[in-house]
Amino acid sequence: MNYPRILICTFLMALVTYIIRMLPLAIFRKKIHNRFIRSFLAYVPYAVLAAMTFPEILYSTGNPYSAVFGLAAALVLAYKGKGLLTVALGSTAVVFVVEQIMNFFT
């Protein structure tokens, strides 16, 4: 193992993480009044969560068809304004039912 390289890489990752977390605190000392920036910052967590989970959702079950049904159920439940727990349990139940139906016919 190349320990100096590992230590340098770890230090650089820590530095980049610290800078990303420290800059907003150092730059934005006042309350943000711009409506566009406030709405942009409000939607960032949802966009990041969607970008992190969407490709993996389609490959997380035993069959892509059940994953698509689960995704559709989650989208419908989320569109109707249900909570996170309801969406997660509902989509999981749909995936389970679809996989049981597919196992019954195969």
Tab-separated table of N, CA and C in Angstrom:
chain	number	residue	atom	x	y	z
A	1	MET	N	0.840	-1.188	0.000
A	1	MET	CA	0.000	0.000	0.000
A	1	MET	C	0.878	1.242	0.000
A	2	ASN	N	0.371	2.236	-0.629
A	2	ASN	CA	1.073	3.513	-0.712
A	2	ASN	C	0.441	4.458	0.313
A	3	TYR	N	0.966	4.433	1.565
A	3	TYR	CA	0.359	5.201	2.645
A	3	TYR	C	0.420	6.709	2.439
A	4	PRO	N	1.503	7.269	1.939
A	4	PRO	CA	1.494	8.721	1.708
A	4	PRO	C	0.406	9.137	0.715
A	5	ARG	N	0.215	8.346	-0.314
A	5	ARG	CA	-0.829	8.687	-1.287
A	5	ARG	C	-2.211	8.600	-0.640
A	6	ILE	N	-2.449	7.577	0.174
A	6	ILE	CA	-3.742	7.438	0.851
A	6	ILE	C	-3.978	8.613	1.795
A	7	LEU	N	-2.948	9.027	2.532
A	7	LEU	CA	-3.096	10.160	3.445
A	7	LEU	C	-3.354	11.460	2.692
A	8	ILE	N	-2.677	11.650	1.575
A	8	ILE	CA	-2.898	12.863	0.776
A	8	ILE	C	-4.324	12.876	0.218
A	9	CYS	N	-4.772	11.739	-0.270
A	9	CYS	CA	-6.137	11.658	-0.802
A	9	CYS	C	-7.165	11.911	0.295
A	10	THR	N	-6.956	11.348	1.473
A	10	THR	CA	-7.871	11.567	2.592
A	10	THR	C	-7.886	13.041	2.998
A	11	PHE	N	-6.712	13.672	3.043
A	11	PHE	CA	-6.645	15.087	3.384
A	11	PHE	C	-7.366	15.935	2.345
A	12	LEU	N	-7.177	15.636	1.064
A	12	LEU	CA	-7.854	16.412	0.017
A	12	LEU	C	-9.365	16.233	0.087
A	13	MET	N	-9.836	15.016	0.351
A	13	MET	CA	-11.282	14.806	0.480
A	13	MET	C	-11.827	15.569	1.676
A	14	ALA	N	-11.120	15.570	2.783
A	14	ALA	CA	-11.566	16.313	3.961
A	14	ALA	C	-11.565	17.813	3.690
A	15	LEU	N	-10.563	18.294	2.981
A	15	LEU	CA	-10.494	19.722	2.658
A	15	LEU	C	-11.648	20.132	1.760
A	16	VAL	N	-11.922	19.357	0.735
A	16	VAL	CA	-13.019	19.684	-0.185
A	16	VAL	C	-14.357	19.650	0.555
A	17	THR	N	-14.551	18.647	1.404
A	17	THR	CA	-15.794	18.566	2.169
A	17	THR	C	-15.929	19.755	3.115
A	18	TYR	N	-14.841	20.151	3.750
A	18	TYR	CA	-14.889	21.280	4.671
A	18	TYR	C	-15.189	22.578	3.923
A	19	ILE	N	-14.558	22.767	2.778
A	19	ILE	CA	-14.779	24.006	2.018
A	19	ILE	C	-16.231	24.100	1.572
A	20	ILE	N	-16.788	23.001	1.097
A	20	ILE	CA	-18.181	23.033	0.641
A	20	ILE	C	-19.121	23.361	1.794
A	21	ARG	N	-18.834	22.889	2.981
A	21	ARG	CA	-19.707	23.158	4.133
A	21	ARG	C	-19.436	24.515	4.757
A	22	MET	N	-18.218	25.031	4.636
A	22	MET	CA	-17.866	26.274	5.284
A	22	MET	C	-18.248	27.492	4.446
A	23	LEU	N	-18.184	27.386	3.125
A	23	LEU	CA	-18.431	28.545	2.264
A	23	LEU	C	-19.812	29.162	2.442
A	24	PRO	N	-20.882	28.402	2.473
A	24	PRO	CA	-22.182	29.055	2.684
A	24	PRO	C	-22.262	29.808	4.008
A	25	LEU	N	-21.644	29.290	5.043
A	25	LEU	CA	-21.665	29.989	6.324
A	25	LEU	C	-20.849	31.272	6.271
A	26	ALA	N	-19.756	31.267	5.516
A	26	ALA	CA	-18.903	32.441	5.435
A	26	ALA	C	-19.466	33.495	4.489
A	27	ILE	N	-20.142	33.066	3.422
A	27	ILE	CA	-20.620	34.017	2.412
A	27	ILE	C	-21.985	34.586	2.782
A	28	PHE	N	-22.909	33.727	3.175
A	28	PHE	CA	-24.283	34.170	3.420
A	28	PHE	C	-24.492	34.416	4.910
A	29	ARG	N	-24.154	35.607	5.349
A	29	ARG	CA	-24.333	35.933	6.761
A	29	ARG	C	-25.709	36.538	7.025
A	30	LYS	N	-26.319	37.098	5.984
A	30	LYS	CA	-27.639	37.694	6.158
A	30	LYS	C	-28.703	36.725	5.646
A	31	LYS	N	-29.933	37.013	5.950
A	31	LYS	CA	-31.031	36.200	5.456
A	31	LYS	C	-31.178	36.432	3.952
A	32	ILE	N	-31.416	35.347	3.218
A	32	ILE	CA	-31.546	35.438	1.765
A	32	ILE	C	-32.956	35.919	1.434
A	33	HIS	N	-33.045	37.058	0.719
A	33	HIS	CA	-34.346	37.622	0.376
A	33	HIS	C	-34.747	37.345	-1.065
A	34	ASN	N	-33.789	36.945	-1.899
A	34	ASN	CA	-34.095	36.689	-3.301
A	34	ASN	C	-35.001	35.457	-3.396
A	35	ARG	N	-36.144	35.654	-4.037
A	35	ARG	CA	-37.139	34.579	-4.121
A	35	ARG	C	-36.636	33.397	-4.940
A	36	PHE	N	-35.915	33.684	-6.033
A	36	PHE	CA	-35.411	32.613	-6.893
A	36	PHE	C	-34.399	31.747	-6.144
A	37	ILE	N	-33.472	32.379	-5.457
A	37	ILE	CA	-32.452	31.609	-4.742
A	37	ILE	C	-33.077	30.813	-3.606
A	38	ARG	N	-34.060	31.412	-2.922
A	38	ARG	CA	-34.719	30.683	-1.832
A	38	ARG	C	-35.452	29.449	-2.352
A	39	SER	N	-36.150	29.588	-3.484
A	39	SER	CA	-36.847	28.425	-4.033
A	39	SER	C	-35.858	27.403	-4.576
A	40	PHE	N	-34.756	27.879	-5.170
A	40	PHE	CA	-33.735	26.957	-5.663
A	40	PHE	C	-33.152	26.139	-4.509
A	41	LEU	N	-32.825	26.786	-3.415
A	41	LEU	CA	-32.252	26.081	-2.272
A	41	LEU	C	-33.266	25.159	-1.609
A	42	ALA	N	-34.544	25.484	-1.716
A	42	ALA	CA	-35.568	24.617	-1.131
A	42	ALA	C	-35.694	23.304	-1.891
A	43	TYR	N	-35.446	23.338	-3.205
A	43	TYR	CA	-35.604	22.128	-4.018
A	43	TYR	C	-34.331	21.317	-4.162
A	44	VAL	N	-33.205	21.811	-3.732
A	44	VAL	CA	-31.938	21.093	-3.881
A	44	VAL	C	-31.960	19.730	-3.177
A	45	PRO	N	-32.437	19.612	-1.931
A	45	PRO	CA	-32.429	18.271	-1.308
A	45	PRO	C	-33.260	17.248	-2.074
A	46	TYR	N	-34.404	17.653	-2.602
A	46	TYR	CA	-35.239	16.716	-3.357
A	46	TYR	C	-34.549	16.295	-4.654
A	47	ALA	N	-33.914	17.237	-5.324
A	47	ALA	CA	-33.219	16.909	-6.574
A	47	ALA	C	-32.041	15.977	-6.319
A	48	VAL	N	-31.311	16.226	-5.258
A	48	VAL	CA	-30.158	15.374	-4.939
A	48	VAL	C	-30.628	13.976	-4.560
A	49	LEU	N	-31.684	13.895	-3.763
A	49	LEU	CA	-32.210	12.584	-3.379
A	49	LEU	C	-32.693	11.808	-4.599
A	50	ALA	N	-33.378	12.484	-5.502
A	50	ALA	CA	-33.849	11.818	-6.714
A	50	ALA	C	-32.680	11.362	-7.585
A	51	ALA	N	-31.673	12.194	-7.717
A	51	ALA	CA	-30.510	11.823	-8.535
A	51	ALA	C	-29.738	10.655	-7.927
A	52	MET	N	-29.734	10.576	-6.610
A	52	MET	CA	-29.001	9.482	-5.965
A	52	MET	C	-29.765	8.170	-6.021
A	53	THR	N	-31.095	8.216	-6.011
A	53	THR	CA	-31.864	6.978	-5.901
A	53	THR	C	-32.432	6.478	-7.215
A	54	PHE	N	-32.684	7.361	-8.185
A	54	PHE	CA	-33.444	6.923	-9.348
A	54	PHE	C	-32.802	5.800	-10.152
A	55	PRO	N	-31.562	5.855	-10.534
A	55	PRO	CA	-31.085	4.728	-11.359
A	55	PRO	C	-31.095	3.404	-10.599
A	56	GLU	N	-30.833	3.441	-9.301
A	56	GLU	CA	-30.723	2.212	-8.533
A	56	GLU	C	-32.088	1.597	-8.247
A	57	ILE	N	-33.147	2.400	-8.273
A	57	ILE	CA	-34.490	1.885	-8.004
A	57	ILE	C	-34.852	0.789	-9.001
A	58	LEU	N	-34.480	0.984	-10.247
A	58	LEU	CA	-34.877	0.044	-11.296
A	58	LEU	C	-34.118	-1.280	-11.212
A	59	TYR	N	-33.017	-1.315	-10.466
A	59	TYR	CA	-32.228	-2.543	-10.371
A	59	TYR	C	-32.246	-3.134	-8.963
A	60	SER	N	-33.060	-2.591	-8.076
A	60	SER	CA	-33.009	-3.014	-6.680
A	60	SER	C	-33.881	-4.220	-6.380
A	61	THR	N	-34.741	-4.608	-7.281
A	61	THR	CA	-35.586	-5.773	-7.046
A	61	THR	C	-35.115	-6.928	-7.912
A	62	GLY	N	-35.774	-8.069	-7.761
A	62	GLY	CA	-35.389	-9.234	-8.528
A	62	GLY	C	-35.769	-9.152	-9.995
A	63	ASN	N	-36.738	-8.287	-10.302
A	63	ASN	CA	-37.235	-8.177	-11.665
A	63	ASN	C	-37.464	-6.698	-11.978
A	64	PRO	N	-37.049	-6.218	-13.134
A	64	PRO	CA	-37.248	-4.796	-13.440
A	64	PRO	C	-38.722	-4.409	-13.574
A	65	TYR	N	-39.588	-5.357	-13.941
A	65	TYR	CA	-41.012	-5.033	-14.061
A	65	TYR	C	-41.614	-4.684	-12.695
A	66	SER	N	-41.261	-5.451	-11.674
A	66	SER	CA	-41.770	-5.122	-10.341
A	66	SER	C	-41.201	-3.789	-9.861
A	67	ALA	N	-39.962	-3.484	-10.251
A	67	ALA	CA	-39.374	-2.196	-9.882
A	67	ALA	C	-40.127	-1.047	-10.541
A	68	VAL	N	-40.516	-1.235	-11.800
A	68	VAL	CA	-41.266	-0.184	-12.496
A	68	VAL	C	-42.629	0.014	-11.845
A	69	PHE	N	-43.291	-1.074	-11.454
A	69	PHE	CA	-44.580	-0.946	-10.760
A	69	PHE	C	-44.400	-0.249	-9.408
A	70	GLY	N	-43.362	-0.600	-8.689
A	70	GLY	CA	-43.087	0.060	-7.415
A	70	GLY	C	-42.787	1.533	-7.586
A	71	LEU	N	-42.031	1.860	-8.617
A	71	LEU	CA	-41.730	3.265	-8.905
A	71	LEU	C	-43.003	4.028	-9.240
A	72	ALA	N	-43.862	3.414	-10.064
A	72	ALA	CA	-45.128	4.069	-10.426
A	72	ALA	C	-45.998	4.287	-9.193
A	73	ALA	N	-46.052	3.290	-8.314
A	73	ALA	CA	-46.842	3.446	-7.083
A	73	ALA	C	-46.271	4.555	-6.216
A	74	ALA	N	-44.955	4.622	-6.115
A	74	ALA	CA	-44.328	5.673	-5.304
A	74	ALA	C	-44.611	7.050	-5.893
A	75	LEU	N	-44.559	7.161	-7.219
A	75	LEU	CA	-44.840	8.447	-7.853
A	75	LEU	C	-46.284	8.879	-7.618
A	76	VAL	N	-47.214	7.938	-7.739
A	76	VAL	CA	-48.632	8.270	-7.536
A	76	VAL	C	-48.876	8.687	-6.089
A	77	LEU	N	-48.329	7.930	-5.144
A	77	LEU	CA	-48.528	8.262	-3.729
A	77	LEU	C	-47.875	9.601	-3.380
A	78	ALA	N	-46.692	9.853	-3.916
A	78	ALA	CA	-46.031	11.127	-3.638
A	78	ALA	C	-46.789	12.282	-4.278
A	79	TYR	N	-47.329	12.064	-5.471
A	79	TYR	CA	-48.099	13.118	-6.143
A	79	TYR	C	-49.366	13.455	-5.368
A	80	LYS	N	-49.936	12.459	-4.695
A	80	LYS	CA	-51.141	12.706	-3.904
A	80	LYS	C	-50.813	13.311	-2.544
A	81	GLY	N	-49.552	13.579	-2.269
A	81	GLY	CA	-49.163	14.274	-1.055
A	81	GLY	C	-49.010	13.396	0.168
A	82	LYS	N	-48.825	12.111	-0.021
A	82	LYS	CA	-48.638	11.207	1.111
A	82	LYS	C	-47.245	11.395	1.712
A	83	GLY	N	-47.085	10.967	2.940
A	83	GLY	CA	-45.812	11.111	3.629
A	83	GLY	C	-44.775	10.113	3.144
A	84	LEU	N	-43.550	10.326	3.587
A	84	LEU	CA	-42.445	9.475	3.145
A	84	LEU	C	-42.645	8.020	3.548
A	85	LEU	N	-43.110	7.793	4.770
A	85	LEU	CA	-43.322	6.420	5.231
A	85	LEU	C	-44.412	5.729	4.422
A	86	THR	N	-45.487	6.444	4.140
A	86	THR	CA	-46.575	5.871	3.346
A	86	THR	C	-46.097	5.530	1.940
A	87	VAL	N	-45.321	6.419	1.344
A	87	VAL	CA	-44.805	6.175	-0.006
A	87	VAL	C	-43.870	4.963	-0.005
A	88	ALA	N	-42.986	4.892	0.976
A	88	ALA	CA	-42.036	3.775	1.022
A	88	ALA	C	-42.753	2.444	1.255
A	89	LEU	N	-43.685	2.426	2.217
A	89	LEU	CA	-44.405	1.176	2.489
A	89	LEU	C	-45.323	0.785	1.332
A	90	GLY	N	-45.969	1.759	0.721
A	90	GLY	CA	-46.858	1.471	-0.410
A	90	GLY	C	-46.111	0.921	-1.607
A	91	SER	N	-44.992	1.534	-1.938
A	91	SER	CA	-44.226	1.047	-3.097
A	91	SER	C	-43.612	-0.319	-2.799
A	92	THR	N	-43.195	-0.550	-1.563
A	92	THR	CA	-42.660	-1.858	-1.193
A	92	THR	C	-43.743	-2.926	-1.280
A	93	ALA	N	-44.945	-2.593	-0.830
A	93	ALA	CA	-46.054	-3.540	-0.915
A	93	ALA	C	-46.393	-3.865	-2.363
A	94	VAL	N	-46.376	-2.849	-3.221
A	94	VAL	CA	-46.664	-3.087	-4.639
A	94	VAL	C	-45.597	-3.980	-5.255
A	95	VAL	N	-44.339	-3.752	-4.932
A	95	VAL	CA	-43.263	-4.596	-5.456
A	95	VAL	C	-43.446	-6.033	-4.976
A	96	PHE	N	-43.786	-6.204	-3.702
A	96	PHE	CA	-43.984	-7.554	-3.164
A	96	PHE	C	-45.134	-8.257	-3.871
A	97	VAL	N	-46.256	-7.578	-4.042
A	97	VAL	CA	-47.423	-8.184	-4.691
A	97	VAL	C	-47.107	-8.536	-6.143
A	98	VAL	N	-46.456	-7.631	-6.855
A	98	VAL	CA	-46.133	-7.893	-8.267
A	98	VAL	C	-45.178	-9.073	-8.389
A	99	GLU	N	-44.194	-9.165	-7.502
A	99	GLU	CA	-43.273	-10.299	-7.575
A	99	GLU	C	-43.973	-11.610	-7.227
A	100	GLN	N	-44.920	-11.586	-6.280
A	100	GLN	CA	-45.672	-12.793	-5.965
A	100	GLN	C	-46.541	-13.213	-7.138
A	101	ILE	N	-47.149	-12.260	-7.811
A	101	ILE	CA	-47.964	-12.583	-8.988
A	101	ILE	C	-47.088	-13.158	-10.097
A	102	MET	N	-45.911	-12.560	-10.303
A	102	MET	CA	-45.018	-13.051	-11.359
A	102	MET	C	-44.499	-14.449	-11.019
A	103	ASN	N	-44.244	-14.715	-9.739
A	103	ASN	CA	-43.804	-16.054	-9.345
A	103	ASN	C	-44.926	-17.075	-9.501
A	104	PHE	N	-46.171	-16.639	-9.332
A	104	PHE	CA	-47.303	-17.534	-9.478
A	104	PHE	C	-47.464	-18.001	-10.926
A	105	PHE	N	-47.205	-17.103	-11.884
A	105	PHE	CA	-47.395	-17.443	-13.295
A	105	PHE	C	-46.157	-18.048	-13.939
A	106	THR	N	-45.048	-18.086	-13.253
A	106	THR	CA	-43.857	-18.698	-13.876
A	106	THR	C	-43.617	-20.086	-13.345
